[in-house]
PDB file of C-alpha atoms and ligand atoms in Angstrom:
ATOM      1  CA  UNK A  30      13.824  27.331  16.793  1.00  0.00           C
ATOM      2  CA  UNK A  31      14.597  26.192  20.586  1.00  0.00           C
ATOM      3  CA  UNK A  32      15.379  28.910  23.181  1.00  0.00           C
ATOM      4  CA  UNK A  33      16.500  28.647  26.735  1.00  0.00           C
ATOM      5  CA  UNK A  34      15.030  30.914  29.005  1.00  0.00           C
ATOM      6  CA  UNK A  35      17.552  33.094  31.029  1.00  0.00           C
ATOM      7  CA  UNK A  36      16.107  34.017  34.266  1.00  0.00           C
ATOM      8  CA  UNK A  37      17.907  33.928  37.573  1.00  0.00           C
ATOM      9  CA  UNK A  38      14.975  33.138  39.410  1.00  0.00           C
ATOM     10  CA  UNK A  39      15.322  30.097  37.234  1.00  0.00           C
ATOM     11  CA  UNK A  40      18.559  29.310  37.491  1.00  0.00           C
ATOM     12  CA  UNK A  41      17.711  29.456  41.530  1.00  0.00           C
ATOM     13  CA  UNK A  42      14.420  27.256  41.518  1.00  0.00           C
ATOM     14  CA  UNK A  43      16.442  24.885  38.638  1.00  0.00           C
ATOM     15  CA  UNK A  44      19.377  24.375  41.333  1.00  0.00           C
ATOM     16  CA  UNK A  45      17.074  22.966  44.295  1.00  0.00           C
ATOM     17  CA  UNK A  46      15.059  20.914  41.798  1.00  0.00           C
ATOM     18  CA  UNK A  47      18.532  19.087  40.475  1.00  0.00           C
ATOM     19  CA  UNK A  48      19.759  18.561  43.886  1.00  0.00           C
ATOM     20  CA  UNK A  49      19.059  14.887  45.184  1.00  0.00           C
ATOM     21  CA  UNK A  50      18.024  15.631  48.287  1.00  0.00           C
ATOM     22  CA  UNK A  51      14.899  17.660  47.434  1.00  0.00           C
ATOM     23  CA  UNK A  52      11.852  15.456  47.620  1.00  0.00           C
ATOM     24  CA  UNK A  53       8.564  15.253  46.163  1.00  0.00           C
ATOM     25  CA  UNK A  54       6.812  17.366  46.966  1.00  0.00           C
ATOM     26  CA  UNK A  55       9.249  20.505  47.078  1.00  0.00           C
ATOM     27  CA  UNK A  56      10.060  19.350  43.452  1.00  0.00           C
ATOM     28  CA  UNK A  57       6.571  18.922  42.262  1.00  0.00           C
ATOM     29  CA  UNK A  58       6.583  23.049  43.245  1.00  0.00           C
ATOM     30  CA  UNK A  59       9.083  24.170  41.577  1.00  0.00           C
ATOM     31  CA  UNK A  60       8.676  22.152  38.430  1.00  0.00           C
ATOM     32  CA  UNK A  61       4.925  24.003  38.386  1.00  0.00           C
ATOM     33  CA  UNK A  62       6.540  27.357  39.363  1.00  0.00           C
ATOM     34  CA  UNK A  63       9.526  26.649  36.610  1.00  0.00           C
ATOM     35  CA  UNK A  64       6.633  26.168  34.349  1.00  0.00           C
ATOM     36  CA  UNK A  65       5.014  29.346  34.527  1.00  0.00           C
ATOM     37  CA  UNK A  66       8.145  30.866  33.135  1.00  0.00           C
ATOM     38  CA  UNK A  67       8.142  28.392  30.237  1.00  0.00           C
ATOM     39  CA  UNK A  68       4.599  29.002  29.242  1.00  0.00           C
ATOM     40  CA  UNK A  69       5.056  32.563  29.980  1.00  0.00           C
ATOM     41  CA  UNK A  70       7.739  32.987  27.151  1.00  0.00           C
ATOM     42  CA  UNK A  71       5.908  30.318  25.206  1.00  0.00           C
ATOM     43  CA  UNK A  72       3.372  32.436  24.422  1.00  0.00           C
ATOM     44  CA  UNK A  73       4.655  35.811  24.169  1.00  0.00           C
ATOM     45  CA  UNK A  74       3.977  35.965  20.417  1.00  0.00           C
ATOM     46  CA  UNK A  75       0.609  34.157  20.441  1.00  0.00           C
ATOM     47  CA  UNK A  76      -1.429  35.427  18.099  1.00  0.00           C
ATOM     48  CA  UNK A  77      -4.324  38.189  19.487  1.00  0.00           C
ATOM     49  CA  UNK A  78      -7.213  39.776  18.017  1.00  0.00           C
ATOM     50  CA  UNK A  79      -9.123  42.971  18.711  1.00  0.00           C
ATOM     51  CA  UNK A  80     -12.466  42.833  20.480  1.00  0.00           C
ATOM     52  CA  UNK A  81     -14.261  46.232  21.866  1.00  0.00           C
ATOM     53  CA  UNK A  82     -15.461  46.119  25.526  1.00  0.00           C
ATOM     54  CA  UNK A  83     -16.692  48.792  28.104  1.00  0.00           C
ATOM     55  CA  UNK A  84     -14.985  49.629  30.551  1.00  0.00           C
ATOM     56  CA  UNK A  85     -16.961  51.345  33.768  1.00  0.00           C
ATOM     57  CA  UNK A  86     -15.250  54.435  32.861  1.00  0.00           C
ATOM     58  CA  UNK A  87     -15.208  54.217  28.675  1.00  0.00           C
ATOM     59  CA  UNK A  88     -15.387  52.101  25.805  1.00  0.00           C
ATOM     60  CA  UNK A  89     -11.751  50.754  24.561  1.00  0.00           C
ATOM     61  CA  UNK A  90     -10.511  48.258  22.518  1.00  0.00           C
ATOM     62  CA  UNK A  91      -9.102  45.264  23.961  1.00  0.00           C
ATOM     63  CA  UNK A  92      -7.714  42.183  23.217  1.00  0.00           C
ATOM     64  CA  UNK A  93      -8.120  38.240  22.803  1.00  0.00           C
ATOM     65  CA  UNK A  94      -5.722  35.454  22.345  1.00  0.00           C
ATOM     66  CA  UNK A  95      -6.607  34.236  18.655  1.00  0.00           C
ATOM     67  CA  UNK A  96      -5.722  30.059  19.171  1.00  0.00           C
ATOM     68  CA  UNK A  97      -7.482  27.597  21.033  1.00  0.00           C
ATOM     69  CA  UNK A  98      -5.063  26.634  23.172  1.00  0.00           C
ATOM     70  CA  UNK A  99      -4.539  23.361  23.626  1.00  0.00           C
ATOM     71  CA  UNK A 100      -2.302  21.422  26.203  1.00  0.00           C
ATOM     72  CA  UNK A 101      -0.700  17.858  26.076  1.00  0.00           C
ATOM     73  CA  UNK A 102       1.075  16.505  29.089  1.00  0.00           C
ATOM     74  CA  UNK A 103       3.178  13.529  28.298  1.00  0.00           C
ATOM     75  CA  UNK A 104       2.652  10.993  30.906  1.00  0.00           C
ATOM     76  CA  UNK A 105       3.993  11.128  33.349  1.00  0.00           C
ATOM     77  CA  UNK A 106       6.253  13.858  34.024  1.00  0.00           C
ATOM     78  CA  UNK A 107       4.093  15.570  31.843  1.00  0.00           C
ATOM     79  CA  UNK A 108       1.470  15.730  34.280  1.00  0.00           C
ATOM     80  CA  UNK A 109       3.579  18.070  36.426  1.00  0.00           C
ATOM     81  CA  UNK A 110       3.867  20.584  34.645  1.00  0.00           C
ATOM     82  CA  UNK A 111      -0.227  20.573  32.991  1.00  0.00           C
ATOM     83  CA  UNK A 112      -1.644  22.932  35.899  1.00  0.00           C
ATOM     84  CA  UNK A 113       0.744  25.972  35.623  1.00  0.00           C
ATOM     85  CA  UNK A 114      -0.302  25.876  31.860  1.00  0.00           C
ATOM     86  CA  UNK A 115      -4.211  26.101  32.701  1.00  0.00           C
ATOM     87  CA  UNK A 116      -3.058  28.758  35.510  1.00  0.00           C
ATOM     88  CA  UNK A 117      -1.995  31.010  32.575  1.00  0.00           C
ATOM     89  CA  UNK A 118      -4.635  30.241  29.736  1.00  0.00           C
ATOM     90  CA  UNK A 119      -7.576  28.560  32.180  1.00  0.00           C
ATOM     91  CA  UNK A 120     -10.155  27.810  28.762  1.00  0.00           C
ATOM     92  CA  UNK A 121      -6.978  25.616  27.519  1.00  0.00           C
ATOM     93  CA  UNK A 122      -8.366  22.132  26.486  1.00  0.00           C
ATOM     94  CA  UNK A 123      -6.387  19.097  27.290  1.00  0.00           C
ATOM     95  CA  UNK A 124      -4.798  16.212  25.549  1.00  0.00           C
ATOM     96  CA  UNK A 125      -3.063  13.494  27.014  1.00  0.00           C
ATOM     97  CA  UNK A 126      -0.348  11.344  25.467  1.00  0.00           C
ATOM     98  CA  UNK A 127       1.210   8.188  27.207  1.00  0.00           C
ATOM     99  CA  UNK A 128       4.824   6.863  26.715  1.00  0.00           C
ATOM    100  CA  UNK A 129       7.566   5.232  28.506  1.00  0.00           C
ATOM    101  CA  UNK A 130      10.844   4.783  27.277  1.00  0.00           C
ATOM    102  CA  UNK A 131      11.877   0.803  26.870  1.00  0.00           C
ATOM    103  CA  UNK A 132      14.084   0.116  29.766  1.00  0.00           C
ATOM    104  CA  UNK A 133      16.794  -1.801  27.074  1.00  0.00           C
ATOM    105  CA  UNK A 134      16.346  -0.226  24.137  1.00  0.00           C
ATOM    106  CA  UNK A 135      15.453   3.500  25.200  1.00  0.00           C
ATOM    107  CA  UNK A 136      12.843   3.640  22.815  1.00  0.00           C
ATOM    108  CA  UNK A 137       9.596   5.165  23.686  1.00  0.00           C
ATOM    109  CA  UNK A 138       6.371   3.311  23.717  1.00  0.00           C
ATOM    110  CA  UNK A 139       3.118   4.437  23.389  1.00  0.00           C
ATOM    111  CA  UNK A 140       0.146   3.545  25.925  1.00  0.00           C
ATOM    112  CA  UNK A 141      -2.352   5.994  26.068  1.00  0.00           C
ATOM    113  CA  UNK A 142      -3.619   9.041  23.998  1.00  0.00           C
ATOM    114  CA  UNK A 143      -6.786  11.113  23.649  1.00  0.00           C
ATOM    115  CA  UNK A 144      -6.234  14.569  21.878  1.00  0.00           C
ATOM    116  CA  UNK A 145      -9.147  17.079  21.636  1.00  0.00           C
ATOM    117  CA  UNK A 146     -10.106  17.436  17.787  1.00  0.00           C
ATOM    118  CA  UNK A 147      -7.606  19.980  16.578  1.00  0.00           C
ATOM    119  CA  UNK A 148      -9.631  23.241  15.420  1.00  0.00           C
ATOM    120  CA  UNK A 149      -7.538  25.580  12.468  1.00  0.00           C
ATOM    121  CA  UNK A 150      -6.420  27.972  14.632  1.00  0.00           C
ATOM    122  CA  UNK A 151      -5.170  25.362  17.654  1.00  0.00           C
ATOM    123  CA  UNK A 152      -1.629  26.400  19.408  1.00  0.00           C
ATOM    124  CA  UNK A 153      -0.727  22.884  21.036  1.00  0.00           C
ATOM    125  CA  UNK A 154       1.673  23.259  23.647  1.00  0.00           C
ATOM    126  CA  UNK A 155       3.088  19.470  24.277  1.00  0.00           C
ATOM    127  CA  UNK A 156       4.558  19.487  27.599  1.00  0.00           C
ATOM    128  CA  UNK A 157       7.362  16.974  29.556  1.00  0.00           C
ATOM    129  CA  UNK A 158       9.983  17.939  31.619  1.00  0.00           C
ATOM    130  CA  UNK A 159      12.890  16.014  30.194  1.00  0.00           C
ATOM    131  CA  UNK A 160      13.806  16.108  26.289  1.00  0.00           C
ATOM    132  CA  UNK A 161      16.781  13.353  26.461  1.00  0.00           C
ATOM    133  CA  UNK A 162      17.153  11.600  23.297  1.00  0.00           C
ATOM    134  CA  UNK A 163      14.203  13.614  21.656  1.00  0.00           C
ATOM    135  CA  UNK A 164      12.631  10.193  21.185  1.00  0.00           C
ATOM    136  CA  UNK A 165       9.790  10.851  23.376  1.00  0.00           C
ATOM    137  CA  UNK A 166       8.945  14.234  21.999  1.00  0.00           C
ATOM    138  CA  UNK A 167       9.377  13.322  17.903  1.00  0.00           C
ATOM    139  CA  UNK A 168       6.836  10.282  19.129  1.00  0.00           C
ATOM    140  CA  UNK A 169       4.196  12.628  20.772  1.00  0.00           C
ATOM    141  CA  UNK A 170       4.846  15.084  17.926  1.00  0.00           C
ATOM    142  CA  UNK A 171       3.980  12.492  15.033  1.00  0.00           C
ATOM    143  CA  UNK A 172       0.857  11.444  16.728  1.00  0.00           C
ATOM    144  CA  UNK A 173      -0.254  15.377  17.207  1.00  0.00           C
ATOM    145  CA  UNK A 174       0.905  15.822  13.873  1.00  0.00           C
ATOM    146  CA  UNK A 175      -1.253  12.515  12.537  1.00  0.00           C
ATOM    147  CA  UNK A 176      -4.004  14.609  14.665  1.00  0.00           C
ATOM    148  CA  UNK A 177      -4.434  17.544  12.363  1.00  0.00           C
ATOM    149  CA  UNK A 178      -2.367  19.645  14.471  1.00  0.00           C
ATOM    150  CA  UNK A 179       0.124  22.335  11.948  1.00  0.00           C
ATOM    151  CA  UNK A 180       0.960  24.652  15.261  1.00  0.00           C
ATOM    152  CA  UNK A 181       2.798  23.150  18.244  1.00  0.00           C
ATOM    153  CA  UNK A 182       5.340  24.199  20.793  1.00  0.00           C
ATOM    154  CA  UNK A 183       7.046  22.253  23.440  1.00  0.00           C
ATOM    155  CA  UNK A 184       8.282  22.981  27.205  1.00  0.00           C
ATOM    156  CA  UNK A 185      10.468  21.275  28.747  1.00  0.00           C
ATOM    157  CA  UNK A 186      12.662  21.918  32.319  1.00  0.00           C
ATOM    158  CA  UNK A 187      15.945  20.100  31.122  1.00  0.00           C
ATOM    159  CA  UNK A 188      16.987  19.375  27.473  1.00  0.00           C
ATOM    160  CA  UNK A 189      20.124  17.708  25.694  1.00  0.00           C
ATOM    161  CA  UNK A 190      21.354  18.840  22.836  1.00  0.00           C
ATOM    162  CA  UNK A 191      20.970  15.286  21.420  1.00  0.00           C
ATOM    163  CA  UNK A 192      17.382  15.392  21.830  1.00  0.00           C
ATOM    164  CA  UNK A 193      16.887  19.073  20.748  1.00  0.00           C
ATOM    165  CA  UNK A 194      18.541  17.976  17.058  1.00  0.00           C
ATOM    166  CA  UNK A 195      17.051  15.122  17.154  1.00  0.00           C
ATOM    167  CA  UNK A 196      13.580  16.994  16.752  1.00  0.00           C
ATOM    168  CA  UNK A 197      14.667  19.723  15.501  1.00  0.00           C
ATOM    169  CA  UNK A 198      16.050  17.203  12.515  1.00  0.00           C
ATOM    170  CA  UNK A 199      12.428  15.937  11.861  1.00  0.00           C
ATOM    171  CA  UNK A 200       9.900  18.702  12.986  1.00  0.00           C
ATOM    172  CA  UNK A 201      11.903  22.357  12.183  1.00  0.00           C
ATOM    173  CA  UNK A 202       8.186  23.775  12.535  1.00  0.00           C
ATOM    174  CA  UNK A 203       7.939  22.500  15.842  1.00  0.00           C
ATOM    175  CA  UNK A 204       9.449  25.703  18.401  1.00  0.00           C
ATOM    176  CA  UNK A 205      11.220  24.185  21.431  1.00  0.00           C
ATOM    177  CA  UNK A 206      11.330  26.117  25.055  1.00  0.00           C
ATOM    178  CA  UNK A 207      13.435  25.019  27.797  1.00  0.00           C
ATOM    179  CA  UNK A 208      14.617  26.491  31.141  1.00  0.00           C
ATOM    180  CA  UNK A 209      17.964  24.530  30.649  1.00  0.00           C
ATOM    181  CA  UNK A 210      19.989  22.870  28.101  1.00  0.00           C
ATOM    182  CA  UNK A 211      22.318  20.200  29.810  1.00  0.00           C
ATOM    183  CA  UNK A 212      25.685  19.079  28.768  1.00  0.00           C
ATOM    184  CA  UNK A 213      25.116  15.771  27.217  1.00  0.00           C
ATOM    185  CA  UNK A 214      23.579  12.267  27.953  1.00  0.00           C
ATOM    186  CA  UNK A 215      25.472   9.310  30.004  1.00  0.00           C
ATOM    187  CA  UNK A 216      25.785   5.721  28.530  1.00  0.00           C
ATOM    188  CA  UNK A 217      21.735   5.556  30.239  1.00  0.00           C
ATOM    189  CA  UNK A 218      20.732   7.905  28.196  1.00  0.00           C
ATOM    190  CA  UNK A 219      19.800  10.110  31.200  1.00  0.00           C
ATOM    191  CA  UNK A 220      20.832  13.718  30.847  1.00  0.00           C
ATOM    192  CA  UNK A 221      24.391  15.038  32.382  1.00  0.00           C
ATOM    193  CA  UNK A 222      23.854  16.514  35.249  1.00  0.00           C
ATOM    194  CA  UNK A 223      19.744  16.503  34.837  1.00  0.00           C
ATOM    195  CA  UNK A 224      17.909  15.644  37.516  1.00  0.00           C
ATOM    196  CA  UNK A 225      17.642  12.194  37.369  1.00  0.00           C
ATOM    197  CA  UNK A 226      14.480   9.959  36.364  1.00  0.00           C
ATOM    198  CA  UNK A 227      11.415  13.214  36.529  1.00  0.00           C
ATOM    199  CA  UNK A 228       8.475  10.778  36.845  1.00  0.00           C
ATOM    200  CA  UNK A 229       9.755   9.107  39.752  1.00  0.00           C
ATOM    201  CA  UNK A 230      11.133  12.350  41.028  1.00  0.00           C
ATOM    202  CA  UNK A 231       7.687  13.812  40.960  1.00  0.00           C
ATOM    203  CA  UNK A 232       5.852  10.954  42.108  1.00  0.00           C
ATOM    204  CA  UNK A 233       7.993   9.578  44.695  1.00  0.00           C
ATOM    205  CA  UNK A 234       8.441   6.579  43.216  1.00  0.00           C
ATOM    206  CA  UNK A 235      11.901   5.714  44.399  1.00  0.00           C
TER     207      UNK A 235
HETATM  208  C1  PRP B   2      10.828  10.470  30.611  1.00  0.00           C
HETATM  209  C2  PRP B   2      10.459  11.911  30.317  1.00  0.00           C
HETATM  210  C3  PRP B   2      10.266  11.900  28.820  1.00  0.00           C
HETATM  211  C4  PRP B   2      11.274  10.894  28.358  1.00  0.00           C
HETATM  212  C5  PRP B   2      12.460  11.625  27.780  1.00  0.00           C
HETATM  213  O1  PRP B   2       9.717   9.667  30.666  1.00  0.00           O
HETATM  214  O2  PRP B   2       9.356  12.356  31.045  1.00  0.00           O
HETATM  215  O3  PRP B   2       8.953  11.526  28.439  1.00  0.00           O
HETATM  216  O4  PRP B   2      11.682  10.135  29.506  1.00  0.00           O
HETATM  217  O5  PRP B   2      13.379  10.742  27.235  1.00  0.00           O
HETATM  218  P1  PRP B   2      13.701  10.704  25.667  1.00  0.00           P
HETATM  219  O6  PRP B   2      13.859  12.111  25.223  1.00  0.00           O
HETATM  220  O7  PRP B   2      14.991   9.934  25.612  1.00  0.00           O
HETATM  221  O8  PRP B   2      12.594   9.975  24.986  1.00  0.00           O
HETATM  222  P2  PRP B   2       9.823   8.121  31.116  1.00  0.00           P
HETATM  223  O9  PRP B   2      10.080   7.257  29.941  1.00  0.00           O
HETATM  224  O10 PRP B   2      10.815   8.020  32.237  1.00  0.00           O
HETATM  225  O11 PRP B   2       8.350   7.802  31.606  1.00  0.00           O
HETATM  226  P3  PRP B   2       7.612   8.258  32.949  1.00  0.00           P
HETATM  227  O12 PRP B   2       7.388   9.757  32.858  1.00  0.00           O
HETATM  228  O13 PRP B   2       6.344   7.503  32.909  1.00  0.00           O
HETATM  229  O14 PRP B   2       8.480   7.899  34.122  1.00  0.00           O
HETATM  230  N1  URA B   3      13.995  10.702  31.411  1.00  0.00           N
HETATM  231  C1  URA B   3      14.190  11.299  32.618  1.00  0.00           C
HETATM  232  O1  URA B   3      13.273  11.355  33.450  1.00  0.00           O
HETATM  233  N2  URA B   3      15.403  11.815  32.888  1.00  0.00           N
HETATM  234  C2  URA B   3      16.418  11.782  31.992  1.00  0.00           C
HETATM  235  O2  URA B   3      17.516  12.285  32.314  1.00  0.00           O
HETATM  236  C3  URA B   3      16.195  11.148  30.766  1.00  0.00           C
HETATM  237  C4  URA B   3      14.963  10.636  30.487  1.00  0.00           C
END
């Protein structure tokens, strides 16, 4: 299942962070604030269970969410987007996984992970901005899978369609949210119109 989230105040906060001219530190803002949304509809049916408290007034039922949450920023981009998650669900535990797609072949590589032991209730949310050729995201989702990890979603700003079927040919458990899906990818293999390279974007590496 992948669903893009219709909100204008999306559509509004997506425009600015698209635009060339908005620099790093406006569009590390609004990809946290874009987030929110993402997580937000993410986990509108998480799992809950009962638990009784008392309130000053009377004793009720109320509720808990039933996962451990768990949160994996891809690095970099990734990174971006990590605090709006604990925002929402601050007991999350993080994972982190590091790739980089090959400048030539556009083929990610793996440099870095270290993933929380996954529990049986875990809901891994496995976030990076950009899902281009899905490469990236069926990587990360291997090694979570390798993990022990059955439940995972993913957030992401900007998708293709290429790289939505591309995961959604190998992992059709795997639930994909995304604040945009783009037109296509250019001969690059960057997504058309996108918002160019989000690691550098966020960074201010160029
Ligand atoms: C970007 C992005 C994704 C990947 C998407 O990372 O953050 O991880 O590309 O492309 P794909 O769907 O075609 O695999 P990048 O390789 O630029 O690394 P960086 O975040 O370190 O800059
Ligand atoms: N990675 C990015 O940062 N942007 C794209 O458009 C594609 C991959």
């Amino acid at each position: 299942m992948h669903k893009e989230i219709e909100h204008p105040v999306i559509k509004h906060k997506l425009t600015i962070l698209r635009d060339e001219r908005t620099k790093h530190k406006e569009f590390r803002e609004l990809v946290s604030e874009i987030t929110i949304f993402l997580a937000y509809e993410a986990l509108k049916h998480v799992e809950l269970m009962e638990t009784d408290i008392v309130t000053p007034v009377a004793p009720t039922t109320g509720y808990k969410v039933a996962h451990d949450i768990v949160v994996v920023p891809v690095l970099r981009a990734g990174i971006g987007m990590l605090n709006s998650v604990c925002e929402i669900m601050p007991t999350a535990k993080t994972g982190f996984i590091g790739l980089y797609r090959d400048h030539d072949t556009k083929l990610p590589i793996e440099y870095y992970s270290k993933l929380p032991e996954a529990s049986d209730n875990a809901l891994l949310l496995l976030v990076d901005p950009m899902l281009a050729t899905g490469g990236s995201t069926n990587a990360a989702i291997d090694l979570i899978k390798k993990n022990g990890y059955t439940q995972i979603v993913v957030l992401s700003i900007v998708a293709a369609p290429e790289g939505i079927a591309a995961v959604e040919s190998l992992h059709t458990d795997v639930d994909i949210y995304c604040a945009a899906i783009d037109e296509c990818l250019n001969n690059d293999k960057y997504i058309v119109p996108g918002l160019g390279d989000a690691g550098d974007r966020l960074f201010g590496t160029v």
